[in-house]
Coordinates of C-alpha atoms in Angstrom, one line a residue:
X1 CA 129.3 100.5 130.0
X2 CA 126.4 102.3 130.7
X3 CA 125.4 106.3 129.6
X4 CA 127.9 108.2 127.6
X5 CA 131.5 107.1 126.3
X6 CA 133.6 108.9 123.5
X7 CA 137.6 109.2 122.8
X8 CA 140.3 106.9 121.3
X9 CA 141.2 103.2 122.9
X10 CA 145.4 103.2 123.1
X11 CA 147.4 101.0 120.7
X12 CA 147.9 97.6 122.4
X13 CA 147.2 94.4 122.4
X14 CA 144.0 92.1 124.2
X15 CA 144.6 88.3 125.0
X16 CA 142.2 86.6 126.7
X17 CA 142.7 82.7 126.8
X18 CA 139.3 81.0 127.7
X19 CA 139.5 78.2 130.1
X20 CA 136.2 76.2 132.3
X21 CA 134.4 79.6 131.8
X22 CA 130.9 78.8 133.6
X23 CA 128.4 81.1 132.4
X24 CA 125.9 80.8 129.8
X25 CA 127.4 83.3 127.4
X26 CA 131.0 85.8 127.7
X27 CA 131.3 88.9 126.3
X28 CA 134.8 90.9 125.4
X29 CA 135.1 94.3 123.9
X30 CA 138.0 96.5 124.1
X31 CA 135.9 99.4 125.0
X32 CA 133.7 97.5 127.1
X33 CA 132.5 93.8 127.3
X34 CA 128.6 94.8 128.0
X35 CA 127.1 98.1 126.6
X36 CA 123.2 98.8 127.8
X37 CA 121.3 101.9 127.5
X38 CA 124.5 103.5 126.2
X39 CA 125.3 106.1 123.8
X40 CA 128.5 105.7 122.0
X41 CA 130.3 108.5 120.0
X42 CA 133.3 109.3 118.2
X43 CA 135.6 105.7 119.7
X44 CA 138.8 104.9 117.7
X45 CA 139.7 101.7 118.5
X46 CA 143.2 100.0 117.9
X47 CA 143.6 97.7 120.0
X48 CA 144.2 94.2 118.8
X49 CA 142.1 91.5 120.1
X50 CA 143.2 87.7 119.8
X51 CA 141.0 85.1 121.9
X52 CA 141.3 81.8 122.0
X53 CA 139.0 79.4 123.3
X54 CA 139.5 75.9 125.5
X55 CA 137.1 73.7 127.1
X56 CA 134.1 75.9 128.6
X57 CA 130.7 75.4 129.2
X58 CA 129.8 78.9 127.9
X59 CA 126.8 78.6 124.6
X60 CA 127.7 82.3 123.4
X61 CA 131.2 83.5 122.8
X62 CA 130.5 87.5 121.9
X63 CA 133.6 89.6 120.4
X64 CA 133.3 93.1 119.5
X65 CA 136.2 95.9 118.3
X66 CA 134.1 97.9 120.9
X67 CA 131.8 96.1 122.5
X68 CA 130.8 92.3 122.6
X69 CA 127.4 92.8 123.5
X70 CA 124.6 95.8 123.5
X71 CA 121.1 96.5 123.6
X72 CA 119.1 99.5 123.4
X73 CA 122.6 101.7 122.7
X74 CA 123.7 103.7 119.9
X75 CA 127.2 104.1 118.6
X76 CA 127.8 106.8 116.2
X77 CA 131.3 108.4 114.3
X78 CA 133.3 105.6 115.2
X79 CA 135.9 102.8 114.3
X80 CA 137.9 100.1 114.7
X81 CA 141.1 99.9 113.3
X82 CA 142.9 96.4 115.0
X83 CA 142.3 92.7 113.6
X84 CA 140.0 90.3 115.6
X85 CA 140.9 87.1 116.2
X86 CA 138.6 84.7 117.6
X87 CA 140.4 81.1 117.7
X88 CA 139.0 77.5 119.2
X89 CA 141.8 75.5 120.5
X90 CA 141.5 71.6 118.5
X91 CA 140.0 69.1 120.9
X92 CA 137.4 71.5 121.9
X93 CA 134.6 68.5 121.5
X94 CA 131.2 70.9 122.4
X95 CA 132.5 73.9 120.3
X96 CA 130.1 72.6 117.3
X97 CA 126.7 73.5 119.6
X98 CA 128.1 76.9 120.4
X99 CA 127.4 80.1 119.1
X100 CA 130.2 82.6 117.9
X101 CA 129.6 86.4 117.3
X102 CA 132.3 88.5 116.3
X103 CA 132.4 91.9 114.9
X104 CA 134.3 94.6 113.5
X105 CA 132.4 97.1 116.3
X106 CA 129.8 94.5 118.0
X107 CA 129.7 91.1 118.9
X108 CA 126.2 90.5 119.5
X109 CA 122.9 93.0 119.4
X110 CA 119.8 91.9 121.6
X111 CA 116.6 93.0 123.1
X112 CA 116.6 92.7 127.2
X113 CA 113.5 89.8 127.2
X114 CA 111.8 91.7 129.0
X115 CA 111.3 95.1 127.0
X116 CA 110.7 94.4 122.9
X117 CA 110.7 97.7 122.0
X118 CA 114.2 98.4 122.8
X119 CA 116.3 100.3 119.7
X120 CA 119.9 100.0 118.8
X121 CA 121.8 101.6 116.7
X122 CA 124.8 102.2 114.4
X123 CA 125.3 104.9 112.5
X124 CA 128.5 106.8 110.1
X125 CA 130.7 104.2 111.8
X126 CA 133.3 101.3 109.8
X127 CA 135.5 99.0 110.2
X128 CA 139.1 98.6 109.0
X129 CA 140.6 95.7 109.7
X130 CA 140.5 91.6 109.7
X131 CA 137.7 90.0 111.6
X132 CA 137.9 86.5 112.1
X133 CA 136.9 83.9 114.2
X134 CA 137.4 80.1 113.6
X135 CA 139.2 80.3 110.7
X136 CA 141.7 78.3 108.6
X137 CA 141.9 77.6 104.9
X138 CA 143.1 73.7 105.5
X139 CA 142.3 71.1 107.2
X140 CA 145.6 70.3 108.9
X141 CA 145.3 73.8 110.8
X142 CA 141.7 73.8 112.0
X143 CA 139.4 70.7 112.8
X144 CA 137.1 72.4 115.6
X145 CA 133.4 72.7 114.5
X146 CA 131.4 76.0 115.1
X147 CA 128.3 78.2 114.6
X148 CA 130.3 81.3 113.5
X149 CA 129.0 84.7 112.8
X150 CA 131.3 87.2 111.4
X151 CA 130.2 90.7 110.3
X152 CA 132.3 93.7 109.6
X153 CA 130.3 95.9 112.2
X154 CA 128.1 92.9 113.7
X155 CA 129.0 90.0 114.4
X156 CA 124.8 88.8 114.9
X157 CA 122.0 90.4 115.7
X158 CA 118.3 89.2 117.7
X159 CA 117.2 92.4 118.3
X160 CA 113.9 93.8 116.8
X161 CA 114.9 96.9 116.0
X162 CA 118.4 97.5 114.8
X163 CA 119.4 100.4 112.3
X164 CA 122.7 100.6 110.5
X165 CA 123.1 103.6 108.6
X166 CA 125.6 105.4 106.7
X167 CA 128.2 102.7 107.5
X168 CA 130.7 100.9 106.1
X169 CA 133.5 98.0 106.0
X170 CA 137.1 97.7 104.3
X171 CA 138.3 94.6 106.6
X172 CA 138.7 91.1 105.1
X173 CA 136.2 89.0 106.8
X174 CA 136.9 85.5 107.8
X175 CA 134.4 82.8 108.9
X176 CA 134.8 78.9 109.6
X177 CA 137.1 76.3 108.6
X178 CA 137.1 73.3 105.9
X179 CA 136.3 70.7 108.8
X180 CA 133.0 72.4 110.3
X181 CA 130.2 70.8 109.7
X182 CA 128.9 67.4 110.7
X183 CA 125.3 65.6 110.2
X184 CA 123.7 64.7 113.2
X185 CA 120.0 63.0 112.9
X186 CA 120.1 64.5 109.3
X187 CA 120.5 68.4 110.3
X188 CA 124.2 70.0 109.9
X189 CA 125.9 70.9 113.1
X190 CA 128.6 73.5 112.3
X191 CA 127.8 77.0 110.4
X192 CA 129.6 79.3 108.8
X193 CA 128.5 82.8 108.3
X194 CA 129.8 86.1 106.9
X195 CA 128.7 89.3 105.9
X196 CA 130.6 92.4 105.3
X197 CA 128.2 94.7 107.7
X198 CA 126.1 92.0 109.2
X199 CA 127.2 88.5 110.0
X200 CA 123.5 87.0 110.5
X201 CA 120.7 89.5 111.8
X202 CA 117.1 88.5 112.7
X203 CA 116.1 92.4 111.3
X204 CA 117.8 95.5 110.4
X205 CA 117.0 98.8 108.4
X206 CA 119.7 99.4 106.5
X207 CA 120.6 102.9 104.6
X208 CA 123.9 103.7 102.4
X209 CA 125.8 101.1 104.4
X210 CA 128.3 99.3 101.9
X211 CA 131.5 96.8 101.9
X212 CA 134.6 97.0 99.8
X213 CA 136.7 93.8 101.7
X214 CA 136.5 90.8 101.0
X215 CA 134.1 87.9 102.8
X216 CA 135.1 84.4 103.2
X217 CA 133.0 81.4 104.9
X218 CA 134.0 77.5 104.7
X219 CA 132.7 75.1 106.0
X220 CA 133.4 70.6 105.4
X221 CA 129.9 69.7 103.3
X222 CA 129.1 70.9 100.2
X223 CA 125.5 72.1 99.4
X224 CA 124.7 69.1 96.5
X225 CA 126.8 66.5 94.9
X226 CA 126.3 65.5 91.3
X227 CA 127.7 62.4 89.6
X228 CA 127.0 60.9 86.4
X229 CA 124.7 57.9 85.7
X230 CA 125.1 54.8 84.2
X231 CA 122.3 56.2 81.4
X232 CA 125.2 59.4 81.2
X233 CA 122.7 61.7 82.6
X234 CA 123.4 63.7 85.3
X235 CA 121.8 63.1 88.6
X236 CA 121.7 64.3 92.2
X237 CA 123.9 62.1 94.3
X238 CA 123.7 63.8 97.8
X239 CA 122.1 66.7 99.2
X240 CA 123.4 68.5 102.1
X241 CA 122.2 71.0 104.4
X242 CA 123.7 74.3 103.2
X243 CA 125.9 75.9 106.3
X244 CA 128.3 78.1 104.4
X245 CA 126.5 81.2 103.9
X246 CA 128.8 84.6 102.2
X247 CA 127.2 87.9 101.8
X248 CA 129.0 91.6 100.8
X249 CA 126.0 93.1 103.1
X250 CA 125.1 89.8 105.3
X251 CA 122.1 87.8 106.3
X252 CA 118.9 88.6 107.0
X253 CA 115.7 87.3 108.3
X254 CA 114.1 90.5 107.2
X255 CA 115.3 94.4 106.3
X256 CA 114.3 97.4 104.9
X257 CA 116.8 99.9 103.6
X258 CA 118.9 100.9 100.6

């Protein structure tokens, strides 16, 4: 979507089933998969979205209640009020290098390479629902590995300048799975982030955003490992990468805000 867009998205339901998708990233939002240079207003969205993901060659997965990608666009007064479900079918062997960025209104939030001073922004908008991608609470029902970022409004952000203000989230938030993470050549492959505006964001000004659901992110290795020694003192057994990271707000490289 490109310029201007407002009204309500119908109650229904979105299934997309990924299969040998080719190119470098995909984008799905039930407004639009793709806004740029768009301004956003007063959207209700409720319609569910449930993907699920086979074999593709795709690096960047992109979910958004309204959009799974933008740059230099503005959404304002709106909502999503459906559950997002972003699934990766077991025996999906390169889903551990890929990137995953769901949100309750925005997948994903870039600068086009070839203009930094691009703006985006959010502002008096919230989610209401569940916004999930990756995720089961035991092993038996999950064993794909990911790099999952899940964010009430966003699911992650690269861009430079992003504001979020006067926003909100009230859906439970849902990142990873007890099997994701492996060491490879001593760095952790498999991360698991949540945040209840922000899943993971590079920057953002934030002002009077705040999060009342609940935020959840699992992952198979634990940060340290303690055991007792023979001396009975308590020493440090195994250190691990940390790549569970849970936030009520989210993740930032840097902010400014309230």
């Amino acid at each position: 979507v490109s310029g201007n867009s407002s009204g309500s998205l119908v109650d229904s339901t979105q299934q997309e089933d990924l299969f040998g998708e080719s190119s470098s990233y995909l984008t799905i939002g039930a407004l639009a998969n793709e806004a740029e240079n768009s301004n956003i207003s007063a959207i209700t969205n409720i319609v569910t979205i449930n993907v699920t993901e086979y074999n593709n060659s795709s690096n960047i997965l992109a979910v958004g209640g309204l959009v799974g990608t933008m740059h230099n666009s503005q959404i304002n007064y709106s909502s999503n009020y459906a559950p997002i479900n972003v699934a990766v079918a077991n025996g999906n062997s390169e889903a551990y290098s890929k990137n995953y960025f769901v949100g309750g209104l925005v997948g994903f939030v870039f600068n086009n390479s070839e203009n930094n001073e691009e703006t985006s922004s959010l502002r008096y908008s919230y989610n209401a629902s569940s916004v999930m991608a990756g995720y089961a609470n035991t092993n038996s029902l999950l064993t794909t590995q990911g790099q999952y970022y899940v964010g009430g409004l966003v699911g992650y952000s690269s861009a430079n300048n992003l504001t979020i203000s006067g926003c909100y989230n009230s859906g439970a938030i849902k990142s990873g799975n007890k099997s994701n993470g492996r060491t490879i050549n001593n760095t952790v492959q498999g991360i698991s982030y949540g945040g209840g505006i922000v899943g993971h964001a590079n920057y953002a000004s934030l002002d009077n955003c705040y999060n009342e659901g609940t935020i959840e992110a699992l992952g198979a290795s634990p940060v340290t490992d303690f055991r007792w020694a023979t001396n009975y003192d308590l020493e440090l057994y195994q250190s691990n990468q940390k790549n569970v990271y849970a936030y009520a707000i989210g993740h930032f490289d840097a902010w400014d805000g309230d």
